[in-house]
């Protein structure tokens, strides 16, 4: 199966502005930011989407959520921020590797488009 764009970023085959990395995840700036701060957090494990999360991934998902909290602090998003996960075509997912959008630095609107 062909590597996804995000797998290529993990493997350092294409560049990204990385803001955090540990043994289980990687965070980097989105190339088309939708807010003053727009960071993507991805697991290094190639989970395709929310729909493909397995029971065995529960600990990894907990780690990702805890990392989001730490990143928000490091990115100075004390005023608040939004976490978005797009899933599937209708959800607007364009890269088939689970990713969390962390958006901040401006007031968000609701409902999302
Ligand atoms: P999705 O639409 O799947 O939820 O989010 C994919 C995100 O990846 C989009 O926000 C898009 O701007 C971002 N993206 C696409 N290509 C690249 C790239 O080459 N580098 C980085 N850093 N982000 C990318």
PDB file of C-alpha atoms and ligand atoms in Angstrom:
ATOM      1  CA  UNK A   1       0.000   0.000   0.000  1.00  0.00           C
ATOM      2  CA  UNK A   2       1.269   3.485  -0.887  1.00  0.00           C
ATOM      3  CA  UNK A   3       2.546   5.637   1.960  1.00  0.00           C
ATOM      4  CA  UNK A   4       0.298   8.469   3.032  1.00  0.00           C
ATOM      5  CA  UNK A   5       1.559  12.026   3.094  1.00  0.00           C
ATOM      6  CA  UNK A   6       1.759  11.913   6.876  1.00  0.00           C
ATOM      7  CA  UNK A   7       3.713   8.643   6.837  1.00  0.00           C
ATOM      8  CA  UNK A   8       6.206  10.421   4.560  1.00  0.00           C
ATOM      9  CA  UNK A   9       6.458  13.243   7.118  1.00  0.00           C
ATOM     10  CA  UNK A  10       7.054  10.682   9.903  1.00  0.00           C
ATOM     11  CA  UNK A  11       9.751   9.039   7.754  1.00  0.00           C
ATOM     12  CA  UNK A  12      11.299  12.457   6.962  1.00  0.00           C
ATOM     13  CA  UNK A  13      10.742  11.941   3.245  1.00  0.00           C
ATOM     14  CA  UNK A  14       8.976  15.294   2.998  1.00  0.00           C
ATOM     15  CA  UNK A  15       9.678  18.282   5.245  1.00  0.00           C
ATOM     16  CA  UNK A  16       7.394  19.655   7.928  1.00  0.00           C
ATOM     17  CA  UNK A  17       7.685  22.273  10.620  1.00  0.00           C
ATOM     18  CA  UNK A  18       7.728  19.885  13.566  1.00  0.00           C
ATOM     19  CA  UNK A  19       6.775  21.261  16.975  1.00  0.00           C
ATOM     20  CA  UNK A  20       6.755  18.047  19.042  1.00  0.00           C
ATOM     21  CA  UNK A  21       7.809  14.427  18.737  1.00  0.00           C
ATOM     22  CA  UNK A  22       8.011  11.408  20.993  1.00  0.00           C
ATOM     23  CA  UNK A  23       8.079   7.667  20.425  1.00  0.00           C
ATOM     24  CA  UNK A  24       4.339   7.479  19.730  1.00  0.00           C
ATOM     25  CA  UNK A  25       3.360  10.723  18.017  1.00  0.00           C
ATOM     26  CA  UNK A  26       4.407  13.730  15.969  1.00  0.00           C
ATOM     27  CA  UNK A  27       3.025  17.284  15.758  1.00  0.00           C
ATOM     28  CA  UNK A  28       3.718  19.796  13.011  1.00  0.00           C
ATOM     29  CA  UNK A  29       2.275  22.985  11.565  1.00  0.00           C
ATOM     30  CA  UNK A  30      -0.439  22.595   8.917  1.00  0.00           C
ATOM     31  CA  UNK A  31       0.780  23.799   5.527  1.00  0.00           C
ATOM     32  CA  UNK A  32      -2.535  25.640   4.951  1.00  0.00           C
ATOM     33  CA  UNK A  33      -3.327  27.125   8.370  1.00  0.00           C
ATOM     34  CA  UNK A  34      -6.974  27.919   9.098  1.00  0.00           C
ATOM     35  CA  UNK A  35      -6.119  29.914  12.234  1.00  0.00           C
ATOM     36  CA  UNK A  36      -3.055  31.778  13.550  1.00  0.00           C
ATOM     37  CA  UNK A  37      -2.049  28.492  15.187  1.00  0.00           C
ATOM     38  CA  UNK A  38      -2.918  25.316  13.281  1.00  0.00           C
ATOM     39  CA  UNK A  39      -0.990  22.243  14.317  1.00  0.00           C
ATOM     40  CA  UNK A  40      -1.630  18.638  13.318  1.00  0.00           C
ATOM     41  CA  UNK A  41      -0.985  15.859  15.841  1.00  0.00           C
ATOM     42  CA  UNK A  42      -0.649  12.349  14.458  1.00  0.00           C
ATOM     43  CA  UNK A  43       0.088   8.946  15.941  1.00  0.00           C
ATOM     44  CA  UNK A  44       3.136   7.257  14.427  1.00  0.00           C
ATOM     45  CA  UNK A  45       1.026   4.118  14.177  1.00  0.00           C
ATOM     46  CA  UNK A  46      -0.725   4.331  10.780  1.00  0.00           C
ATOM     47  CA  UNK A  47      -4.374   4.306  11.879  1.00  0.00           C
ATOM     48  CA  UNK A  48      -6.442   5.348   8.849  1.00  0.00           C
ATOM     49  CA  UNK A  49      -9.252   7.213  10.610  1.00  0.00           C
ATOM     50  CA  UNK A  50     -11.411   7.342  13.735  1.00  0.00           C
ATOM     51  CA  UNK A  51     -13.288   4.361  12.304  1.00  0.00           C
ATOM     52  CA  UNK A  52     -10.129   2.257  12.415  1.00  0.00           C
ATOM     53  CA  UNK A  53      -9.245   2.840  16.061  1.00  0.00           C
ATOM     54  CA  UNK A  54      -9.037  -0.522  17.838  1.00  0.00           C
ATOM     55  CA  UNK A  55      -9.387  -1.501  21.511  1.00  0.00           C
ATOM     56  CA  UNK A  56      -5.620  -1.970  21.624  1.00  0.00           C
ATOM     57  CA  UNK A  57      -5.200   1.715  20.709  1.00  0.00           C
ATOM     58  CA  UNK A  58      -6.925   2.992  23.865  1.00  0.00           C
ATOM     59  CA  UNK A  59      -3.657   3.800  25.629  1.00  0.00           C
ATOM     60  CA  UNK A  60      -2.270   5.508  22.523  1.00  0.00           C
ATOM     61  CA  UNK A  61      -5.423   7.635  22.227  1.00  0.00           C
ATOM     62  CA  UNK A  62      -5.113   8.653  25.865  1.00  0.00           C
ATOM     63  CA  UNK A  63      -1.526   9.667  25.192  1.00  0.00           C
ATOM     64  CA  UNK A  64      -2.590  11.749  22.177  1.00  0.00           C
ATOM     65  CA  UNK A  65      -5.213  13.636  24.217  1.00  0.00           C
ATOM     66  CA  UNK A  66      -2.748  14.305  27.019  1.00  0.00           C
ATOM     67  CA  UNK A  67      -0.244  15.518  24.407  1.00  0.00           C
ATOM     68  CA  UNK A  68      -2.852  17.920  23.002  1.00  0.00           C
ATOM     69  CA  UNK A  69      -3.185  19.519  26.431  1.00  0.00           C
ATOM     70  CA  UNK A  70       0.598  19.909  26.744  1.00  0.00           C
ATOM     71  CA  UNK A  71       0.895  21.257  23.197  1.00  0.00           C
ATOM     72  CA  UNK A  72      -1.855  23.802  23.794  1.00  0.00           C
ATOM     73  CA  UNK A  73       0.109  25.091  26.754  1.00  0.00           C
ATOM     74  CA  UNK A  74       3.387  25.199  24.798  1.00  0.00           C
ATOM     75  CA  UNK A  75       1.669  26.900  21.859  1.00  0.00           C
ATOM     76  CA  UNK A  76       0.302  29.499  24.296  1.00  0.00           C
ATOM     77  CA  UNK A  77      -3.353  28.811  23.591  1.00  0.00           C
ATOM     78  CA  UNK A  78      -4.496  29.799  27.082  1.00  0.00           C
ATOM     79  CA  UNK A  79      -7.392  31.740  25.559  1.00  0.00           C
ATOM     80  CA  UNK A  80      -8.870  28.517  24.237  1.00  0.00           C
ATOM     81  CA  UNK A  81      -8.593  26.374  21.159  1.00  0.00           C
ATOM     82  CA  UNK A  82     -10.470  23.849  19.067  1.00  0.00           C
ATOM     83  CA  UNK A  83      -9.578  20.221  18.319  1.00  0.00           C
ATOM     84  CA  UNK A  84     -11.025  18.801  15.099  1.00  0.00           C
ATOM     85  CA  UNK A  85     -10.859  15.297  13.674  1.00  0.00           C
ATOM     86  CA  UNK A  86     -12.331  14.920  10.203  1.00  0.00           C
ATOM     87  CA  UNK A  87     -13.520  11.408   9.358  1.00  0.00           C
ATOM     88  CA  UNK A  88     -14.332  10.095   5.898  1.00  0.00           C
ATOM     89  CA  UNK A  89     -15.500  11.942   2.807  1.00  0.00           C
ATOM     90  CA  UNK A  90     -18.448  13.728   4.402  1.00  0.00           C
ATOM     91  CA  UNK A  91     -16.280  14.662   7.367  1.00  0.00           C
ATOM     92  CA  UNK A  92     -13.796  16.327   5.036  1.00  0.00           C
ATOM     93  CA  UNK A  93     -10.902  13.932   5.653  1.00  0.00           C
ATOM     94  CA  UNK A  94      -8.278  14.217   2.902  1.00  0.00           C
ATOM     95  CA  UNK A  95      -5.346  12.288   4.396  1.00  0.00           C
ATOM     96  CA  UNK A  96      -5.982   8.676   5.441  1.00  0.00           C
ATOM     97  CA  UNK A  97      -3.877   8.798   8.593  1.00  0.00           C
ATOM     98  CA  UNK A  98      -5.630   9.751  11.844  1.00  0.00           C
ATOM     99  CA  UNK A  99      -4.878  13.365  12.747  1.00  0.00           C
ATOM    100  CA  UNK A 100      -6.044  15.943  15.244  1.00  0.00           C
ATOM    101  CA  UNK A 101      -6.255  19.556  14.074  1.00  0.00           C
ATOM    102  CA  UNK A 102      -5.359  21.908  16.951  1.00  0.00           C
ATOM    103  CA  UNK A 103      -6.623  25.372  16.057  1.00  0.00           C
ATOM    104  CA  UNK A 104      -6.199  28.539  18.077  1.00  0.00           C
ATOM    105  CA  UNK A 105      -5.123  32.142  18.208  1.00  0.00           C
ATOM    106  CA  UNK A 106      -8.537  33.498  17.221  1.00  0.00           C
ATOM    107  CA  UNK A 107     -12.142  33.112  18.339  1.00  0.00           C
ATOM    108  CA  UNK A 108     -13.782  30.171  16.567  1.00  0.00           C
ATOM    109  CA  UNK A 109     -17.248  30.293  15.076  1.00  0.00           C
ATOM    110  CA  UNK A 110     -20.030  27.728  15.355  1.00  0.00           C
ATOM    111  CA  UNK A 111     -21.413  25.823  13.527  1.00  0.00           C
ATOM    112  CA  UNK A 112     -18.352  24.748  11.526  1.00  0.00           C
ATOM    113  CA  UNK A 113     -18.720  24.682   7.743  1.00  0.00           C
TER     114      UNK A 113
HETATM  115  P1  LIG B   1      -7.946  16.657   6.658  1.00  0.00           P
HETATM  116  O1  LIG B   1      -8.561  17.470   5.545  1.00  0.00           O
HETATM  117  O2  LIG B   1      -7.597  15.259   6.198  1.00  0.00           O
HETATM  118  O3  LIG B   1      -8.692  16.666   7.936  1.00  0.00           O
HETATM  119  O4  LIG B   1      -6.583  17.389   7.010  1.00  0.00           O
HETATM  120  C1  LIG B   1      -5.420  17.275   6.248  1.00  0.00           C
HETATM  121  C2  LIG B   1      -4.595  18.478   6.538  1.00  0.00           C
HETATM  122  O5  LIG B   1      -3.287  18.265   6.036  1.00  0.00           O
HETATM  123  C3  LIG B   1      -5.113  19.766   5.859  1.00  0.00           C
HETATM  124  O6  LIG B   1      -5.416  20.736   6.848  1.00  0.00           O
HETATM  125  C4  LIG B   1      -3.958  20.186   4.962  1.00  0.00           C
HETATM  126  O7  LIG B   1      -3.790  21.571   4.910  1.00  0.00           O
HETATM  127  C5  LIG B   1      -2.775  19.487   5.594  1.00  0.00           C
HETATM  128  N1  LIG B   1      -1.711  19.202   4.654  1.00  0.00           N
HETATM  129  C6  LIG B   1      -1.849  18.739   3.381  1.00  0.00           C
HETATM  130  N2  LIG B   1      -0.643  18.555   2.815  1.00  0.00           N
HETATM  131  C7  LIG B   1       0.272  18.938   3.751  1.00  0.00           C
HETATM  132  C8  LIG B   1       1.712  18.964   3.752  1.00  0.00           C
HETATM  133  O8  LIG B   1       2.386  18.607   2.795  1.00  0.00           O
HETATM  134  N3  LIG B   1       2.303  19.398   4.895  1.00  0.00           N
HETATM  135  C9  LIG B   1       1.594  19.785   6.002  1.00  0.00           C
HETATM  136  N4  LIG B   1       2.282  20.204   7.055  1.00  0.00           N
HETATM  137  N5  LIG B   1       0.245  19.760   6.034  1.00  0.00           N
HETATM  138  C10 LIG B   1      -0.409  19.328   4.921  1.00  0.00           C
END
